[in-house]
XYZ file of C-alpha atoms in Angstrom:
382
model
C 0.001 0.006 -0.004
C 1.309 3.450 -0.937
C 1.047 5.773 2.028
C -0.544 9.201 1.668
C 1.612 11.211 4.035
C -0.171 14.233 5.538
C 2.006 14.743 8.610
C 4.643 17.141 7.282
C 4.407 19.285 10.431
C 5.836 16.302 12.351
C 8.701 15.722 9.929
C 9.474 15.813 6.222
C 11.205 13.367 3.895
C 14.829 14.269 3.204
C 15.173 15.392 -0.415
C 17.490 13.301 -2.634
C 19.629 16.385 -3.344
C 20.051 16.866 0.394
C 21.209 13.256 0.825
C 23.699 13.775 -2.033
C 25.060 16.895 -0.326
C 25.557 14.978 2.929
C 27.142 11.756 1.658
C 30.720 13.052 1.051
C 31.030 14.022 4.731
C 30.369 10.445 5.859
C 33.117 8.920 3.722
C 35.759 11.019 1.955
C 35.461 14.332 3.824
C 35.122 12.962 7.332
C 37.536 15.265 9.160
C 36.842 16.888 12.501
C 36.287 20.629 11.947
C 38.413 21.416 15.017
C 41.466 19.638 13.561
C 44.228 21.753 11.999
C 45.142 19.321 9.195
C 43.652 19.430 5.690
C 40.772 17.047 6.480
C 39.771 19.278 9.366
C 40.069 22.399 7.254
C 37.770 20.867 4.600
C 35.108 20.136 7.217
C 35.509 23.601 8.686
C 35.138 25.199 5.254
C 31.920 23.241 4.640
C 30.496 24.421 7.949
C 31.435 28.041 7.219
C 29.761 27.858 3.805
C 26.605 26.292 5.274
C 26.463 28.885 8.047
C 26.783 31.701 5.482
C 23.972 30.206 3.405
C 21.543 29.658 6.277
C 22.324 33.071 7.774
C 21.543 34.693 4.438
C 18.225 32.786 4.314
C 17.077 34.164 7.673
C 18.685 37.625 7.369
C 21.384 37.594 10.022
C 25.177 37.565 10.288
C 26.806 34.107 10.132
C 28.426 34.741 13.509
C 24.941 35.005 15.041
C 23.998 31.409 14.161
C 24.895 28.524 16.474
C 24.362 24.975 15.207
C 22.540 22.629 17.595
C 21.062 19.130 17.488
C 17.604 20.472 16.626
C 14.697 22.634 17.697
C 14.426 21.140 21.179
C 18.060 21.877 22.010
C 17.797 25.363 20.504
C 14.781 26.121 22.723
C 16.519 24.701 25.806
C 19.681 26.648 25.014
C 17.700 29.870 24.572
C 15.642 29.587 27.746
C 18.266 28.161 30.107
C 21.010 30.350 28.631
C 19.056 33.614 28.728
C 17.612 32.903 32.175
C 21.072 32.236 33.631
C 22.636 35.266 31.953
C 19.859 37.613 33.139
C 19.362 36.145 36.631
C 20.955 39.202 38.221
C 18.256 41.430 36.707
C 15.272 39.297 37.698
C 13.699 35.879 37.552
C 10.396 36.409 35.758
C 9.717 34.783 32.379
C 6.677 35.087 30.104
C 5.567 32.424 27.618
C 2.220 31.111 26.361
C -0.024 28.167 27.155
C 0.217 26.898 23.568
C 3.988 26.531 23.181
C 5.654 23.313 22.084
C 6.606 21.100 25.016
C 10.262 21.890 24.340
C 9.479 25.352 25.712
C 6.754 24.420 28.229
C 8.742 21.669 29.947
C 11.870 23.829 29.982
C 9.824 26.611 31.582
C 8.492 24.184 34.193
C 12.056 23.147 35.034
C 13.082 26.787 35.363
C 10.257 27.188 37.886
C 11.877 24.425 39.954
C 15.105 26.423 39.817
C 13.416 29.443 41.377
C 12.196 31.361 38.326
C 8.601 32.588 38.033
C 6.844 31.870 34.732
C 3.652 33.512 33.457
C 1.802 31.408 30.874
C -0.263 33.775 28.727
C -3.730 32.628 27.649
C -4.789 32.722 24.009
C -8.093 33.489 22.281
C -10.223 30.887 20.501
C -8.017 31.164 17.398
C -4.795 30.538 19.302
C -3.450 34.136 19.304
C -2.280 35.961 22.381
C -3.814 39.302 23.304
C -1.206 42.049 23.408
C -3.024 43.582 26.392
C -2.446 40.361 28.341
C 1.263 40.533 27.546
C 1.441 44.188 28.556
C -0.269 43.425 31.880
C 2.014 40.446 32.539
C 5.198 42.576 32.304
C 6.988 43.252 35.579
C 10.157 45.125 36.552
C 11.871 41.747 37.023
C 10.762 40.261 33.655
C 13.909 39.091 31.865
C 12.640 36.894 29.017
C 9.644 36.509 26.722
C 9.405 33.248 24.733
C 6.610 32.991 22.163
C 6.446 30.746 19.101
C 6.050 32.155 15.571
C 3.692 29.497 14.183
C 1.809 26.971 16.278
C 2.673 23.412 15.297
C -0.855 22.073 15.910
C -3.204 24.677 14.428
C -0.864 26.854 12.314
C -1.798 30.139 14.017
C 0.809 32.896 13.752
C 1.609 35.235 16.639
C 2.079 39.021 16.185
C 5.876 38.904 16.412
C 6.508 42.505 15.360
C 4.319 43.991 18.089
C 5.585 41.561 20.733
C 9.186 42.290 19.791
C 8.691 46.059 19.825
C 7.145 45.829 23.285
C 10.012 43.649 24.539
C 12.628 46.038 23.059
C 10.966 49.051 24.676
C 11.371 47.363 28.067
C 14.848 45.921 27.457
C 13.556 42.335 27.724
C 15.090 39.465 25.744
C 12.623 38.023 23.195
C 12.969 34.387 22.091
C 10.964 32.916 19.221
C 10.490 29.217 18.453
C 10.396 29.405 14.638
C 10.734 25.655 14.004
C 7.357 25.423 12.244
C 7.848 28.713 10.367
C 11.248 28.197 8.735
C 10.856 27.502 5.037
C 7.145 28.386 5.020
C 7.350 32.142 5.461
C 10.188 34.603 4.759
C 12.199 35.419 7.887
C 14.336 38.556 7.986
C 16.097 38.923 11.322
C 17.602 42.218 10.181
C 14.090 43.658 10.460
C 12.412 41.578 13.166
C 12.825 42.819 16.780
C 13.874 39.338 17.958
C 16.887 38.425 20.120
C 16.837 34.619 19.949
C 15.219 32.332 17.353
C 15.141 28.534 17.142
C 15.263 26.519 13.905
C 15.212 22.858 12.856
C 16.179 21.272 9.540
C 13.853 18.281 9.460
C 10.740 20.449 9.056
C 11.946 21.669 5.644
C 13.170 18.449 4.013
C 16.551 18.456 5.752
C 17.962 15.782 8.073
C 16.893 15.164 11.650
C 19.319 15.920 14.458
C 20.409 19.356 13.255
C 19.077 22.801 14.072
C 20.281 26.283 14.856
C 19.810 29.108 17.309
C 20.032 32.760 16.235
C 21.621 34.897 18.943
C 21.544 38.671 18.449
C 24.865 40.439 19.040
C 23.609 42.176 22.162
C 21.943 39.066 23.653
C 23.782 37.484 26.571
C 23.556 33.708 26.846
C 25.212 31.324 29.292
C 26.218 28.024 27.621
C 24.396 25.044 29.084
C 26.725 22.435 27.558
C 30.409 22.384 28.388
C 33.388 20.819 26.642
C 35.292 22.123 23.655
C 35.360 25.609 22.180
C 33.109 24.897 19.189
C 30.541 27.431 17.978
C 32.473 30.356 19.495
C 32.392 28.657 22.914
C 28.595 28.770 22.918
C 27.825 25.112 22.153
C 30.399 22.429 22.925
C 30.679 19.240 20.876
C 32.097 18.132 17.531
C 30.042 19.654 14.731
C 27.856 17.327 12.669
C 29.315 18.366 9.314
C 27.152 16.060 7.183
C 23.915 17.215 8.811
C 24.981 20.869 8.618
C 25.682 20.474 4.903
C 22.258 18.838 4.516
C 20.564 21.672 6.396
C 22.239 24.168 4.063
C 21.202 22.291 0.927
C 17.590 22.032 2.097
C 17.546 25.783 2.737
C 18.883 26.483 -0.775
C 16.164 24.337 -2.361
C 13.350 25.816 -0.277
C 14.662 29.357 -0.815
C 14.332 28.987 -4.584
C 10.807 27.515 -4.312
C 9.237 29.300 -1.345
C 6.688 31.439 -3.192
C 5.539 28.522 -5.344
C 5.338 26.339 -2.247
C 3.206 28.896 -0.402
C 0.817 29.044 -3.354
C 0.665 25.258 -3.521
C -0.087 24.929 0.210
C -2.938 27.462 -0.050
C -4.334 25.549 -3.031
C -4.153 22.174 -1.262
C -5.764 23.584 1.864
C -8.615 25.106 -0.136
C -9.085 21.836 -2.046
C -9.321 19.833 1.179
C -11.845 22.201 2.775
C -13.922 22.516 -0.421
C -14.093 18.755 -0.938
C -15.125 18.158 2.670
C -17.822 20.808 2.323
C -19.115 19.031 -0.784
C -18.949 15.541 0.722
C -20.047 16.218 4.303
C -21.572 19.691 4.404
C -20.070 22.811 5.956
C -21.831 22.209 9.298
C -20.279 18.760 9.768
C -16.739 19.811 10.645
C -14.883 22.622 12.373
C -11.583 24.222 11.294
C -9.436 25.115 14.310
C -7.012 28.053 14.351
C -6.959 31.579 13.007
C -8.787 32.055 9.676
C -6.235 34.575 8.343
C -3.146 34.832 10.565
C -1.981 31.280 9.906
C 0.237 29.214 7.643
C -1.655 27.107 5.108
C 0.334 23.869 5.364
C -1.266 23.048 8.734
C -5.001 22.272 8.707
C -6.519 21.237 12.034
C -10.087 19.916 11.661
C -12.574 18.526 14.170
C -15.269 16.043 13.192
C -17.708 16.116 16.147
C -19.051 12.664 16.913
C -15.900 10.947 15.619
C -13.107 10.644 18.174
C -9.590 11.628 17.192
C -8.420 8.096 17.946
C -11.075 6.501 15.735
C -10.365 8.854 12.844
C -6.588 8.382 12.998
C -6.888 4.582 13.293
C -9.287 4.378 10.337
C -7.170 6.711 8.219
C -4.109 4.630 9.044
C -5.897 1.477 7.902
C -6.590 3.300 4.620
C -2.895 4.196 4.285
C -3.264 7.845 5.257
C -0.891 9.360 7.830
C -2.295 12.256 9.869
C -1.850 13.323 13.500
C -3.640 14.389 16.660
C -1.169 17.179 17.369
C 2.505 17.395 18.181
C 4.353 14.216 17.185
C 6.249 14.464 20.470
C 3.051 13.839 22.483
C 0.453 12.431 20.080
C 1.299 8.843 21.020
C -0.612 9.371 24.269
C -3.719 10.708 22.457
C -4.454 13.048 25.333
C -6.549 16.098 24.555
C -4.246 18.721 23.048
C -2.994 21.360 25.469
C -3.209 23.827 22.563
C -6.904 23.204 21.954
C -7.535 23.313 25.730
C -5.850 26.715 25.904
C -8.070 27.887 23.024
C -11.056 26.924 25.221
C -12.759 24.912 22.499
C -15.673 22.650 23.361
C -14.995 19.133 24.617
C -16.645 17.738 21.487
C -14.369 19.752 19.195
C -11.203 19.022 21.174
C -11.795 15.272 21.312
C -12.377 14.973 17.565
C -9.503 17.117 16.254
C -7.113 15.845 13.588
C -4.107 17.687 12.137
C -3.418 17.356 8.429
C -0.190 18.970 7.246
C 1.039 19.277 3.678
C 4.439 19.463 2.004
C 6.339 19.383 -1.265
C 5.240 15.834 -2.044
C 1.511 16.354 -1.425
C -0.668 16.170 -4.545
C -4.226 17.219 -5.386
C -5.053 13.567 -6.061
C -3.970 12.676 -2.517
C -6.225 15.416 -1.143
C -9.151 14.106 -3.196
C -8.627 10.532 -1.985
C -8.214 11.673 1.627
C -11.370 13.782 1.606
C -13.406 10.843 0.276
C -11.930 8.497 2.883
C -12.687 10.998 5.656
C -16.297 11.385 4.507
C -16.746 7.594 4.416
C -15.276 7.198 7.912
C -17.352 10.042 9.371
C -20.612 8.754 7.902
C -19.914 5.169 8.974
C -19.095 6.081 12.574
C -21.892 8.618 12.992
C -24.504 6.239 11.579
C -23.550 3.344 13.861
């Protein structure tokens, strides 16, 4: 059975060109970038080139990018590092109730270390209210951490306004942009952001590689110790092959981003239109912001059909979808994101996330919509 993969927000297939870019660094060019001999210099040159390329893609200086093992490490590095560096100024941190667990669980651990964390509520579309943020600010607030695009419903936060508010108060602003990279242009020269987390495997790069943008003025304590790699900010031998793969994926996405955005909008519209035709507009609910969102994530509830039943039946039909974050969906608990949005129990317990990517076709959307309609009608009529 050929799988219809609609879980690109969880991870993406590595493009063949990316694999080709990585292979030489597993065999012929296997030097350690910290070594002074020619093999080390070759690895170091590859890392420099990749850093230049990725920095150009996100609009920052190469020296402001630190390579990490992925989005989770980048988020941990940002929160632990900024909290430790600013501890003398205060111990109050602001984040939101809808963050990825890489931020939420890190925040919870910081609370155990004596920091106070305010978890901002969101509206029914998943957006924070700027008034809530303004009211949460305190003289001892040292860090604001708010994601760019929510990984479950696709809602975008008002980064510009949040960043301007943070800058006006001298507060470090961290953004988890893992779900945004490659789907929307990012220009850190213009955005009032101090720290930003990235991951390669969400844009057809390899797993196990990410990056953290650190503004020149942002102070960060390292939370891993060892060698002097990454300007003494992140110890450990660099993963040259994965870094080269990250760079290649960025190059490919950079040259196709506009076309990809148009394609995602088209696929989203096709899915919604077909479901309206097959089920009726009253028979499902789209979760998230109707406008301030990225199109590749489509979170839909089918009241009367549990998330577990829908996912199991789709899987039997060879269709891969999700209940939310891949890091927690195995438990099939009600999504903390949908809870924070204060949706009804019926809507929360029937939500399914479909997410599209480069390989998704209109034919796959057509097949999926028909399968969904069949499953919904069968379960509701029993």
